[in-house]
Amino acid sequence: ETGVTQTPRHLVMGMTNKKSLKCEQHLGHNAMYWYKQSAKKPLELMFVYSLEERVENNSVPSRFSPECPNSSHLFLHLHTLQPEDSALYLCASSQDETGDYTGELFFGEGSRLTVL
Amino acid sequence: GQNIDQPTEMTATEGAIVQINCTYQTSGFNGLFWYQQHAGEAPTFLSYNVLDGLEEKGRFSSFLSRSKGYSYLLLKELQMKDSASYLCAVMDSNYQLIWGAGTKLIIKP
């Protein structure tokens, strides 16, 4: 079983749809992240949860809504997306020992989102 | 602003050596990371440098010069499976990871 699992792997949605991405980590980590990866661009950090509390929201549009019900699960709820939101959405986890991020992230394989 | 620069694409020959460079300008420094990402797969951690010098791990080595804001990843005895994107990331003074856009490495027989 892989350490970080994301579903679905591929998603096509219209601009008026509502969908959710799911992430589950089996590593016992206490921090989870959502990243957006677009072709030839740096990874963009969207949300960070540490000990199930959101600690960062890097000015992400409200059409993206995260949810972290426990330390093993993370969701990204999608609503009224735009075509420019098409990208690979990566979930990651890490063990935050000191209150600061250790930096060694364990990534899932991503959810490839296409918005029509 | 904060910036990480690395070449977009490199090509090398199987069995050879390749060096992927990364230069950075960040607000503070708490370490530099290299990740490998095969097409359609998750990025995976390769190396971490926080002090100047060379860290060797099998066929892969990573070098850091903090005074120059510079790192490289050295891959020896290249194999076809090394074809992937290599991501450089720096942790700044706020413990945020600043990412480069990645270097796509193509290995030819």
mmCIF file with all atom_site columns, C-alpha atoms in Angstrom:
data_model
loop_
_atom_site.group_PDB
_atom_site.id
_atom_site.type_symbol
_atom_site.label_atom_id
_atom_site.label_alt_id
_atom_site.label_comp_id
_atom_site.label_asym_id
_atom_site.label_entity_id
_atom_site.label_seq_id
_atom_site.pdbx_PDB_ins_code
_atom_site.Cartn_x
_atom_site.Cartn_y
_atom_site.Cartn_z
_atom_site.occupancy
_atom_site.B_iso_or_equiv
_atom_site.pdbx_formal_charge
_atom_site.auth_seq_id
_atom_site.auth_comp_id
_atom_site.auth_asym_id
_atom_site.auth_atom_id
_atom_site.pdbx_PDB_model_num
ATOM 1   C CA . GLU A 1 1   ? 0.000   0.000  0.000   1.00 0.00 ? 1   GLU A CA 1
ATOM 2   C CA . THR A 1 2   ? 1.460   3.337  -1.011  1.00 0.00 ? 2   THR A CA 1
ATOM 3   C CA . GLY A 1 3   ? 2.075   5.931  1.693   1.00 0.00 ? 3   GLY A CA 1
ATOM 4   C CA . VAL A 1 4   ? -0.151  8.649  0.217   1.00 0.00 ? 4   VAL A CA 1
ATOM 5   C CA . THR A 1 5   ? -3.159  7.734  -1.885  1.00 0.00 ? 5   THR A CA 1
ATOM 6   C CA . GLN A 1 6   ? -5.180  10.129 -3.985  1.00 0.00 ? 6   GLN A CA 1
ATOM 7   C CA . THR A 1 7   ? -8.531  9.595  -5.689  1.00 0.00 ? 7   THR A CA 1
ATOM 8   C CA . PRO A 1 8   ? -9.656  10.021 -8.332  1.00 0.00 ? 8   PRO A CA 1
ATOM 9   C CA . ARG A 1 9   ? -6.544  9.863  -10.493 1.00 0.00 ? 9   ARG A CA 1
ATOM 10  C CA . HIS A 1 10  ? -8.349  11.636 -13.324 1.00 0.00 ? 10  HIS A CA 1
ATOM 11  C CA . LEU A 1 11  ? -11.330 13.971 -13.244 1.00 0.00 ? 11  LEU A CA 1
ATOM 12  C CA . VAL A 1 12  ? -13.117 15.885 -15.973 1.00 0.00 ? 12  VAL A CA 1
ATOM 13  C CA . MET A 1 13  ? -15.694 18.410 -14.892 1.00 0.00 ? 13  MET A CA 1
ATOM 14  C CA . GLY A 1 14  ? -17.724 21.255 -16.245 1.00 0.00 ? 14  GLY A CA 1
ATOM 15  C CA . MET A 1 15  ? -17.500 24.725 -14.817 1.00 0.00 ? 15  MET A CA 1
ATOM 16  C CA . THR A 1 16  ? -20.781 24.347 -12.934 1.00 0.00 ? 16  THR A CA 1
ATOM 17  C CA . ASN A 1 17  ? -20.024 20.969 -11.376 1.00 0.00 ? 17  ASN A CA 1
ATOM 18  C CA . LYS A 1 18  ? -19.155 20.226 -7.772  1.00 0.00 ? 18  LYS A CA 1
ATOM 19  C CA . LYS A 1 19  ? -16.580 17.528 -7.133  1.00 0.00 ? 19  LYS A CA 1
ATOM 20  C CA . SER A 1 20  ? -14.094 16.559 -4.456  1.00 0.00 ? 20  SER A CA 1
ATOM 21  C CA . LEU A 1 21  ? -10.563 15.223 -4.436  1.00 0.00 ? 21  LEU A CA 1
ATOM 22  C CA . LYS A 1 22  ? -9.571  12.850 -1.684  1.00 0.00 ? 22  LYS A CA 1
ATOM 23  C CA . CYS A 1 23  ? -6.213  12.143 -0.102  1.00 0.00 ? 23  CYS A CA 1
ATOM 24  C CA . GLU A 1 24  ? -5.303  9.569  2.506   1.00 0.00 ? 24  GLU A CA 1
ATOM 25  C CA . GLN A 1 25  ? -1.929  9.065  4.124   1.00 0.00 ? 25  GLN A CA 1
ATOM 26  C CA . HIS A 1 26  ? -0.849  5.856  5.856   1.00 0.00 ? 26  HIS A CA 1
ATOM 27  C CA . LEU A 1 27  ? 2.429   7.170  7.268   1.00 0.00 ? 27  LEU A CA 1
ATOM 28  C CA . GLY A 1 28  ? 1.276   8.511  10.622  1.00 0.00 ? 28  GLY A CA 1
ATOM 29  C CA . HIS A 1 29  ? 2.268   12.048 9.656   1.00 0.00 ? 29  HIS A CA 1
ATOM 30  C CA . ASN A 1 30  ? 0.791   15.118 11.302  1.00 0.00 ? 30  ASN A CA 1
ATOM 31  C CA . ALA A 1 31  ? 0.867   17.604 8.402   1.00 0.00 ? 31  ALA A CA 1
ATOM 32  C CA . MET A 1 32  ? -0.853  17.443 5.023   1.00 0.00 ? 32  MET A CA 1
ATOM 33  C CA . TYR A 1 33  ? -0.677  19.679 1.970   1.00 0.00 ? 33  TYR A CA 1
ATOM 34  C CA . TRP A 1 34  ? -2.414  20.440 -1.307  1.00 0.00 ? 34  TRP A CA 1
ATOM 35  C CA . TYR A 1 35  ? -0.234  21.548 -4.200  1.00 0.00 ? 35  TYR A CA 1
ATOM 36  C CA . LYS A 1 36  ? -1.143  22.564 -7.737  1.00 0.00 ? 36  LYS A CA 1
ATOM 37  C CA . GLN A 1 37  ? 1.231   21.482 -10.503 1.00 0.00 ? 37  GLN A CA 1
ATOM 38  C CA . SER A 1 38  ? 0.909   23.067 -13.937 1.00 0.00 ? 38  SER A CA 1
ATOM 39  C CA . ALA A 1 39  ? 3.141   22.263 -16.890 1.00 0.00 ? 39  ALA A CA 1
ATOM 40  C CA . LYS A 1 40  ? 6.542   23.970 -16.738 1.00 0.00 ? 40  LYS A CA 1
ATOM 41  C CA . LYS A 1 41  ? 5.611   25.913 -13.607 1.00 0.00 ? 41  LYS A CA 1
ATOM 42  C CA . PRO A 1 42  ? 6.815   25.533 -10.026 1.00 0.00 ? 42  PRO A CA 1
ATOM 43  C CA . LEU A 1 43  ? 4.666   23.661 -7.573  1.00 0.00 ? 43  LEU A CA 1
ATOM 44  C CA . GLU A 1 44  ? 2.148   26.041 -5.999  1.00 0.00 ? 44  GLU A CA 1
ATOM 45  C CA . LEU A 1 45  ? 1.278   25.464 -2.366  1.00 0.00 ? 45  LEU A CA 1
ATOM 46  C CA . MET A 1 46  ? -2.467  25.819 -1.873  1.00 0.00 ? 46  MET A CA 1
ATOM 47  C CA . PHE A 1 47  ? -3.205  24.662 1.666   1.00 0.00 ? 47  PHE A CA 1
ATOM 48  C CA . VAL A 1 48  ? -1.369  23.269 4.654   1.00 0.00 ? 48  VAL A CA 1
ATOM 49  C CA . TYR A 1 49  ? -2.871  21.491 7.621   1.00 0.00 ? 49  TYR A CA 1
ATOM 50  C CA . SER A 1 50  ? -0.764  20.791 10.657  1.00 0.00 ? 50  SER A CA 1
ATOM 51  C CA . LEU A 1 51  ? -2.331  18.776 13.470  1.00 0.00 ? 51  LEU A CA 1
ATOM 52  C CA . GLU A 1 52  ? -5.614  19.081 11.557  1.00 0.00 ? 52  GLU A CA 1
ATOM 53  C CA . GLU A 1 53  ? -5.624  22.882 11.690  1.00 0.00 ? 53  GLU A CA 1
ATOM 54  C CA . ARG A 1 54  ? -5.236  24.958 8.571   1.00 0.00 ? 54  ARG A CA 1
ATOM 55  C CA . VAL A 1 55  ? -2.051  26.987 8.878   1.00 0.00 ? 55  VAL A CA 1
ATOM 56  C CA . GLU A 1 56  ? -1.685  28.346 5.362   1.00 0.00 ? 56  GLU A CA 1
ATOM 57  C CA . ASN A 1 57  ? -3.969  29.507 2.620   1.00 0.00 ? 57  ASN A CA 1
ATOM 58  C CA . ASN A 1 58  ? -1.884  31.120 -0.056  1.00 0.00 ? 58  ASN A CA 1
ATOM 59  C CA . SER A 1 59  ? -4.595  33.365 -1.457  1.00 0.00 ? 59  SER A CA 1
ATOM 60  C CA . VAL A 1 60  ? -6.336  30.480 -3.161  1.00 0.00 ? 60  VAL A CA 1
ATOM 61  C CA . PRO A 1 61  ? -9.688  31.323 -4.789  1.00 0.00 ? 61  PRO A CA 1
ATOM 62  C CA . SER A 1 62  ? -12.722 30.370 -2.734  1.00 0.00 ? 62  SER A CA 1
ATOM 63  C CA . ARG A 1 63  ? -13.836 27.937 -5.426  1.00 0.00 ? 63  ARG A CA 1
ATOM 64  C CA . PHE A 1 64  ? -11.290 25.605 -3.807  1.00 0.00 ? 64  PHE A CA 1
ATOM 65  C CA . SER A 1 65  ? -12.294 24.539 -0.309  1.00 0.00 ? 65  SER A CA 1
ATOM 66  C CA . PRO A 1 66  ? -10.143 22.186 1.790   1.00 0.00 ? 66  PRO A CA 1
ATOM 67  C CA . GLU A 1 67  ? -11.293 19.899 4.548   1.00 0.00 ? 67  GLU A CA 1
ATOM 68  C CA . CYS A 1 68  ? -9.184  17.905 6.980   1.00 0.00 ? 68  CYS A CA 1
ATOM 69  C CA . PRO A 1 69  ? -11.405 15.737 9.199   1.00 0.00 ? 69  PRO A CA 1
ATOM 70  C CA . ASN A 1 70  ? -8.456  13.935 10.816  1.00 0.00 ? 70  ASN A CA 1
ATOM 71  C CA . SER A 1 71  ? -4.699  13.623 10.470  1.00 0.00 ? 71  SER A CA 1
ATOM 72  C CA . SER A 1 72  ? -4.970  10.875 7.845   1.00 0.00 ? 72  SER A CA 1
ATOM 73  C CA . HIS A 1 73  ? -7.491  12.394 5.463   1.00 0.00 ? 73  HIS A CA 1
ATOM 74  C CA . LEU A 1 74  ? -7.588  15.530 3.368   1.00 0.00 ? 74  LEU A CA 1
ATOM 75  C CA . PHE A 1 75  ? -10.169 16.684 0.860   1.00 0.00 ? 75  PHE A CA 1
ATOM 76  C CA . LEU A 1 76  ? -10.255 19.419 -1.734  1.00 0.00 ? 76  LEU A CA 1
ATOM 77  C CA . HIS A 1 77  ? -13.783 20.441 -2.633  1.00 0.00 ? 77  HIS A CA 1
ATOM 78  C CA . LEU A 1 78  ? -14.149 21.987 -6.080  1.00 0.00 ? 78  LEU A CA 1
ATOM 79  C CA . HIS A 1 79  ? -16.959 24.268 -7.182  1.00 0.00 ? 79  HIS A CA 1
ATOM 80  C CA . THR A 1 80  ? -17.489 26.532 -10.177 1.00 0.00 ? 80  THR A CA 1
ATOM 81  C CA . LEU A 1 81  ? -13.991 26.004 -11.488 1.00 0.00 ? 81  LEU A CA 1
ATOM 82  C CA . GLN A 1 82  ? -12.446 27.743 -14.479 1.00 0.00 ? 82  GLN A CA 1
ATOM 83  C CA . PRO A 1 83  ? -10.572 26.139 -17.396 1.00 0.00 ? 83  PRO A CA 1
ATOM 84  C CA . GLU A 1 84  ? -7.311  27.634 -16.058 1.00 0.00 ? 84  GLU A CA 1
ATOM 85  C CA . ASP A 1 85  ? -7.753  25.458 -12.967 1.00 0.00 ? 85  ASP A CA 1
ATOM 86  C CA . SER A 1 86  ? -6.950  22.407 -15.084 1.00 0.00 ? 86  SER A CA 1
ATOM 87  C CA . ALA A 1 87  ? -3.788  20.960 -13.584 1.00 0.00 ? 87  ALA A CA 1
ATOM 88  C CA . LEU A 1 88  ? -2.361  18.108 -11.537 1.00 0.00 ? 88  LEU A CA 1
ATOM 89  C CA . TYR A 1 89  ? -3.342  18.417 -7.883  1.00 0.00 ? 89  TYR A CA 1
ATOM 90  C CA . LEU A 1 90  ? -0.856  16.793 -5.561  1.00 0.00 ? 90  LEU A CA 1
ATOM 91  C CA . CYS A 1 91  ? -1.402  15.853 -1.962  1.00 0.00 ? 91  CYS A CA 1
ATOM 92  C CA . ALA A 1 92  ? 1.571   15.457 0.354   1.00 0.00 ? 92  ALA A CA 1
ATOM 93  C CA . SER A 1 93  ? 2.257   14.706 3.990   1.00 0.00 ? 93  SER A CA 1
ATOM 94  C CA . SER A 1 94  ? 5.150   15.230 6.367   1.00 0.00 ? 94  SER A CA 1
ATOM 95  C CA . GLN A 1 95  ? 6.032   14.778 9.987   1.00 0.00 ? 95  GLN A CA 1
ATOM 96  C CA . ASP A 1 96  ? 6.205   18.160 11.674  1.00 0.00 ? 96  ASP A CA 1
ATOM 97  C CA . GLU A 1 97  ? 8.439   17.584 14.694  1.00 0.00 ? 97  GLU A CA 1
ATOM 98  C CA . THR A 1 98  ? 9.181   21.063 15.946  1.00 0.00 ? 98  THR A CA 1
ATOM 99  C CA . GLY A 1 99  ? 6.254   23.148 14.791  1.00 0.00 ? 99  GLY A CA 1
ATOM 100 C CA . ASP A 1 100 ? 8.176   23.986 11.663  1.00 0.00 ? 100 ASP A CA 1
ATOM 101 C CA . TYR A 1 101 ? 7.901   22.066 8.438   1.00 0.00 ? 101 TYR A CA 1
ATOM 102 C CA . THR A 1 102 ? 10.618  19.490 7.946   1.00 0.00 ? 102 THR A CA 1
ATOM 103 C CA . GLY A 1 103 ? 10.485  19.832 4.192   1.00 0.00 ? 103 GLY A CA 1
ATOM 104 C CA . GLU A 1 104 ? 10.689  16.129 3.408   1.00 0.00 ? 104 GLU A CA 1
ATOM 105 C CA . LEU A 1 105 ? 7.363   15.612 1.775   1.00 0.00 ? 105 LEU A CA 1
ATOM 106 C CA . PHE A 1 106 ? 5.740   12.365 0.764   1.00 0.00 ? 106 PHE A CA 1
ATOM 107 C CA . PHE A 1 107 ? 3.542   12.928 -2.265  1.00 0.00 ? 107 PHE A CA 1
ATOM 108 C CA . GLY A 1 108 ? 0.608   11.102 -3.724  1.00 0.00 ? 108 GLY A CA 1
ATOM 109 C CA . GLU A 1 109 ? 0.496   10.478 -7.452  1.00 0.00 ? 109 GLU A CA 1
ATOM 110 C CA . GLY A 1 110 ? -1.924  13.306 -8.001  1.00 0.00 ? 110 GLY A CA 1
ATOM 111 C CA . SER A 1 111 ? -5.364  13.916 -9.401  1.00 0.00 ? 111 SER A CA 1
ATOM 112 C CA . ARG A 1 112 ? -5.306  15.148 -13.000 1.00 0.00 ? 112 ARG A CA 1
ATOM 113 C CA . LEU A 1 113 ? -8.135  17.679 -13.286 1.00 0.00 ? 113 LEU A CA 1
ATOM 114 C CA . THR A 1 114 ? -9.555  18.935 -16.561 1.00 0.00 ? 114 THR A CA 1
ATOM 115 C CA . VAL A 1 115 ? -12.141 21.712 -16.473 1.00 0.00 ? 115 VAL A CA 1
ATOM 116 C CA . LEU A 1 116 ? -14.189 22.098 -19.626 1.00 0.00 ? 116 LEU A CA 1
ATOM 117 C CA . GLY B 2 1   ? 10.880  38.280 -4.640  1.00 0.00 ? 1   GLY B CA 1
ATOM 118 C CA . GLN B 2 2   ? 11.933  34.708 -4.144  1.00 0.00 ? 2   GLN B CA 1
ATOM 119 C CA . ASN B 2 3   ? 13.177  32.748 -7.109  1.00 0.00 ? 3   ASN B CA 1
ATOM 120 C CA . ILE B 2 4   ? 14.567  29.352 -7.998  1.00 0.00 ? 4   ILE B CA 1
ATOM 121 C CA . ASP B 2 5   ? 16.186  28.842 -11.408 1.00 0.00 ? 5   ASP B CA 1
ATOM 122 C CA . GLN B 2 6   ? 16.985  25.536 -13.053 1.00 0.00 ? 6   GLN B CA 1
ATOM 123 C CA . PRO B 2 7   ? 17.261  24.521 -16.694 1.00 0.00 ? 7   PRO B CA 1
ATOM 124 C CA . THR B 2 8   ? 14.017  23.488 -18.334 1.00 0.00 ? 8   THR B CA 1
ATOM 125 C CA . GLU B 2 9   ? 15.388  20.433 -20.098 1.00 0.00 ? 9   GLU B CA 1
ATOM 126 C CA . MET B 2 10  ? 18.622  18.474 -20.425 1.00 0.00 ? 10  MET B CA 1
ATOM 127 C CA . THR B 2 11  ? 19.665  15.496 -22.508 1.00 0.00 ? 11  THR B CA 1
ATOM 128 C CA . ALA B 2 12  ? 22.342  12.969 -21.606 1.00 0.00 ? 12  ALA B CA 1
ATOM 129 C CA . THR B 2 13  ? 23.567  9.574  -22.728 1.00 0.00 ? 13  THR B CA 1
ATOM 130 C CA . GLU B 2 14  ? 23.124  6.302  -20.897 1.00 0.00 ? 14  GLU B CA 1
ATOM 131 C CA . GLY B 2 15  ? 26.205  5.523  -18.806 1.00 0.00 ? 15  GLY B CA 1
ATOM 132 C CA . ALA B 2 16  ? 27.370  9.135  -18.731 1.00 0.00 ? 16  ALA B CA 1
ATOM 133 C CA . ILE B 2 17  ? 27.331  11.787 -15.992 1.00 0.00 ? 17  ILE B CA 1
ATOM 134 C CA . VAL B 2 18  ? 25.006  14.790 -15.863 1.00 0.00 ? 18  VAL B CA 1
ATOM 135 C CA . GLN B 2 19  ? 24.915  17.812 -13.575 1.00 0.00 ? 19  GLN B CA 1
ATOM 136 C CA . ILE B 2 20  ? 21.663  19.698 -13.012 1.00 0.00 ? 20  ILE B CA 1
ATOM 137 C CA . ASN B 2 21  ? 22.165  23.185 -11.606 1.00 0.00 ? 21  ASN B CA 1
ATOM 138 C CA . CYS B 2 22  ? 19.889  25.184 -9.351  1.00 0.00 ? 22  CYS B CA 1
ATOM 139 C CA . THR B 2 23  ? 20.362  28.800 -8.287  1.00 0.00 ? 23  THR B CA 1
ATOM 140 C CA . TYR B 2 24  ? 18.193  30.524 -5.732  1.00 0.00 ? 24  TYR B CA 1
ATOM 141 C CA . GLN B 2 25  ? 17.360  33.883 -4.202  1.00 0.00 ? 25  GLN B CA 1
ATOM 142 C CA . THR B 2 26  ? 15.222  33.472 -1.114  1.00 0.00 ? 26  THR B CA 1
ATOM 143 C CA . SER B 2 27  ? 14.346  35.223 2.118   1.00 0.00 ? 27  SER B CA 1
ATOM 144 C CA . GLY B 2 28  ? 16.552  33.197 4.405   1.00 0.00 ? 28  GLY B CA 1
ATOM 145 C CA . PHE B 2 29  ? 17.668  29.619 4.018   1.00 0.00 ? 29  PHE B CA 1
ATOM 146 C CA . ASN B 2 30  ? 16.774  26.495 5.949   1.00 0.00 ? 30  ASN B CA 1
ATOM 147 C CA . GLY B 2 31  ? 17.875  23.845 3.505   1.00 0.00 ? 31  GLY B CA 1
ATOM 148 C CA . LEU B 2 32  ? 17.715  22.810 -0.133  1.00 0.00 ? 32  LEU B CA 1
ATOM 149 C CA . PHE B 2 33  ? 15.916  19.750 -1.438  1.00 0.00 ? 33  PHE B CA 1
ATOM 150 C CA . TRP B 2 34  ? 15.984  17.738 -4.635  1.00 0.00 ? 34  TRP B CA 1
ATOM 151 C CA . TYR B 2 35  ? 13.020  15.638 -5.696  1.00 0.00 ? 35  TYR B CA 1
ATOM 152 C CA . GLN B 2 36  ? 12.632  13.266 -8.639  1.00 0.00 ? 36  GLN B CA 1
ATOM 153 C CA . GLN B 2 37  ? 9.364   12.992 -10.524 1.00 0.00 ? 37  GLN B CA 1
ATOM 154 C CA . HIS B 2 38  ? 8.768   10.396 -13.220 1.00 0.00 ? 38  HIS B CA 1
ATOM 155 C CA . ALA B 2 39  ? 6.059   11.250 -15.734 1.00 0.00 ? 39  ALA B CA 1
ATOM 156 C CA . GLY B 2 40  ? 2.630   10.566 -14.246 1.00 0.00 ? 40  GLY B CA 1
ATOM 157 C CA . GLU B 2 41  ? 4.049   9.722  -10.852 1.00 0.00 ? 41  GLU B CA 1
ATOM 158 C CA . ALA B 2 42  ? 4.521   11.350 -7.458  1.00 0.00 ? 42  ALA B CA 1
ATOM 159 C CA . PRO B 2 43  ? 7.615   13.422 -6.723  1.00 0.00 ? 43  PRO B CA 1
ATOM 160 C CA . THR B 2 44  ? 9.972   11.495 -4.455  1.00 0.00 ? 44  THR B CA 1
ATOM 161 C CA . PHE B 2 45  ? 12.621  12.885 -2.131  1.00 0.00 ? 45  PHE B CA 1
ATOM 162 C CA . LEU B 2 46  ? 16.232  12.551 -3.285  1.00 0.00 ? 46  LEU B CA 1
ATOM 163 C CA . SER B 2 47  ? 18.404  14.724 -1.096  1.00 0.00 ? 47  SER B CA 1
ATOM 164 C CA . TYR B 2 48  ? 18.652  17.492 1.476   1.00 0.00 ? 48  TYR B CA 1
ATOM 165 C CA . ASN B 2 49  ? 21.537  19.938 1.936   1.00 0.00 ? 49  ASN B CA 1
ATOM 166 C CA . VAL B 2 50  ? 21.738  22.528 4.676   1.00 0.00 ? 50  VAL B CA 1
ATOM 167 C CA . LEU B 2 51  ? 25.512  22.876 5.005   1.00 0.00 ? 51  LEU B CA 1
ATOM 168 C CA . ASP B 2 52  ? 27.981  23.665 2.238   1.00 0.00 ? 52  ASP B CA 1
ATOM 169 C CA . GLY B 2 53  ? 29.525  20.729 0.502   1.00 0.00 ? 53  GLY B CA 1
ATOM 170 C CA . LEU B 2 54  ? 28.756  17.499 -1.240  1.00 0.00 ? 54  LEU B CA 1
ATOM 171 C CA . GLU B 2 55  ? 26.313  14.852 -0.053  1.00 0.00 ? 55  GLU B CA 1
ATOM 172 C CA . GLU B 2 56  ? 26.705  11.516 -1.808  1.00 0.00 ? 56  GLU B CA 1
ATOM 173 C CA . LYS B 2 57  ? 24.044  8.864  -1.989  1.00 0.00 ? 57  LYS B CA 1
ATOM 174 C CA . GLY B 2 58  ? 24.880  6.056  -4.364  1.00 0.00 ? 58  GLY B CA 1
ATOM 175 C CA . ARG B 2 59  ? 24.873  7.252  -7.975  1.00 0.00 ? 59  ARG B CA 1
ATOM 176 C CA . PHE B 2 60  ? 23.380  10.601 -6.947  1.00 0.00 ? 60  PHE B CA 1
ATOM 177 C CA . SER B 2 61  ? 25.223  13.465 -5.248  1.00 0.00 ? 61  SER B CA 1
ATOM 178 C CA . SER B 2 62  ? 24.027  16.931 -4.285  1.00 0.00 ? 62  SER B CA 1
ATOM 179 C CA . PHE B 2 63  ? 26.214  19.961 -3.722  1.00 0.00 ? 63  PHE B CA 1
ATOM 180 C CA . LEU B 2 64  ? 25.453  23.229 -1.962  1.00 0.00 ? 64  LEU B CA 1
ATOM 181 C CA . SER B 2 65  ? 27.170  26.615 -1.797  1.00 0.00 ? 65  SER B CA 1
ATOM 182 C CA . ARG B 2 66  ? 25.141  28.949 0.392   1.00 0.00 ? 66  ARG B CA 1
ATOM 183 C CA . SER B 2 67  ? 27.363  31.961 -0.309  1.00 0.00 ? 67  SER B CA 1
ATOM 184 C CA . LYS B 2 68  ? 26.697  31.568 -4.033  1.00 0.00 ? 68  LYS B CA 1
ATOM 185 C CA . GLY B 2 69  ? 23.045  30.575 -3.729  1.00 0.00 ? 69  GLY B CA 1
ATOM 186 C CA . TYR B 2 70  ? 23.841  27.539 -5.802  1.00 0.00 ? 70  TYR B CA 1
ATOM 187 C CA . SER B 2 71  ? 23.305  23.799 -5.802  1.00 0.00 ? 71  SER B CA 1
ATOM 188 C CA . TYR B 2 72  ? 23.714  20.979 -8.252  1.00 0.00 ? 72  TYR B CA 1
ATOM 189 C CA . LEU B 2 73  ? 22.519  17.424 -8.514  1.00 0.00 ? 73  LEU B CA 1
ATOM 190 C CA . LEU B 2 74  ? 25.050  15.044 -10.032 1.00 0.00 ? 74  LEU B CA 1
ATOM 191 C CA . LEU B 2 75  ? 23.866  11.797 -11.538 1.00 0.00 ? 75  LEU B CA 1
ATOM 192 C CA . LYS B 2 76  ? 26.511  9.197  -12.440 1.00 0.00 ? 76  LYS B CA 1
ATOM 193 C CA . GLU B 2 77  ? 26.321  6.040  -14.544 1.00 0.00 ? 77  GLU B CA 1
ATOM 194 C CA . LEU B 2 78  ? 23.068  7.200  -16.036 1.00 0.00 ? 78  LEU B CA 1
ATOM 195 C CA . GLN B 2 79  ? 20.367  4.630  -16.615 1.00 0.00 ? 79  GLN B CA 1
ATOM 196 C CA . MET B 2 80  ? 17.277  4.903  -18.775 1.00 0.00 ? 80  MET B CA 1
ATOM 197 C CA . LYS B 2 81  ? 15.140  4.881  -15.634 1.00 0.00 ? 81  LYS B CA 1
ATOM 198 C CA . ASP B 2 82  ? 16.762  8.191  -14.613 1.00 0.00 ? 82  ASP B CA 1
ATOM 199 C CA . SER B 2 83  ? 14.665  9.919  -17.277 1.00 0.00 ? 83  SER B CA 1
ATOM 200 C CA . ALA B 2 84  ? 12.460  12.134 -15.127 1.00 0.00 ? 84  ALA B CA 1
ATOM 201 C CA . SER B 2 85  ? 11.951  15.681 -13.944 1.00 0.00 ? 85  SER B CA 1
ATOM 202 C CA . TYR B 2 86  ? 14.202  16.887 -11.139 1.00 0.00 ? 86  TYR B CA 1
ATOM 203 C CA . LEU B 2 87  ? 12.750  19.518 -8.819  1.00 0.00 ? 87  LEU B CA 1
ATOM 204 C CA . CYS B 2 88  ? 14.869  21.881 -6.729  1.00 0.00 ? 88  CYS B CA 1
ATOM 205 C CA . ALA B 2 89  ? 13.258  23.463 -3.657  1.00 0.00 ? 89  ALA B CA 1
ATOM 206 C CA . VAL B 2 90  ? 14.569  25.799 -0.959  1.00 0.00 ? 90  VAL B CA 1
ATOM 207 C CA . MET B 2 91  ? 13.119  26.223 2.510   1.00 0.00 ? 91  MET B CA 1
ATOM 208 C CA . ASP B 2 92  ? 13.085  29.919 3.394   1.00 0.00 ? 92  ASP B CA 1
ATOM 209 C CA . SER B 2 93  ? 13.230  31.650 6.772   1.00 0.00 ? 93  SER B CA 1
ATOM 210 C CA . ASN B 2 94  ? 9.498   31.026 7.298   1.00 0.00 ? 94  ASN B CA 1
ATOM 211 C CA . TYR B 2 95  ? 10.000  27.314 6.637   1.00 0.00 ? 95  TYR B CA 1
ATOM 212 C CA . GLN B 2 96  ? 8.112   27.614 3.368   1.00 0.00 ? 96  GLN B CA 1
ATOM 213 C CA . LEU B 2 97  ? 9.301   25.541 0.441   1.00 0.00 ? 97  LEU B CA 1
ATOM 214 C CA . ILE B 2 98  ? 10.056  27.605 -2.652  1.00 0.00 ? 98  ILE B CA 1
ATOM 215 C CA . TRP B 2 99  ? 10.080  25.422 -5.758  1.00 0.00 ? 99  TRP B CA 1
ATOM 216 C CA . GLY B 2 100 ? 11.803  25.593 -9.096  1.00 0.00 ? 100 GLY B CA 1
ATOM 217 C CA . ALA B 2 101 ? 9.886   24.667 -12.239 1.00 0.00 ? 101 ALA B CA 1
ATOM 218 C CA . GLY B 2 102 ? 11.860  21.447 -12.599 1.00 0.00 ? 102 GLY B CA 1
ATOM 219 C CA . THR B 2 103 ? 14.399  20.105 -15.086 1.00 0.00 ? 103 THR B CA 1
ATOM 220 C CA . LYS B 2 104 ? 13.249  17.428 -17.471 1.00 0.00 ? 104 LYS B CA 1
ATOM 221 C CA . LEU B 2 105 ? 16.114  14.998 -18.009 1.00 0.00 ? 105 LEU B CA 1
ATOM 222 C CA . ILE B 2 106 ? 16.047  12.878 -21.149 1.00 0.00 ? 106 ILE B CA 1
ATOM 223 C CA . ILE B 2 107 ? 18.385  9.884  -21.299 1.00 0.00 ? 107 ILE B CA 1
ATOM 224 C CA . LYS B 2 108 ? 19.303  8.538  -24.720 1.00 0.00 ? 108 LYS B CA 1
ATOM 225 C CA . PRO B 2 109 ? 20.772  5.093  -25.390 1.00 0.00 ? 109 PRO B CA 1
#
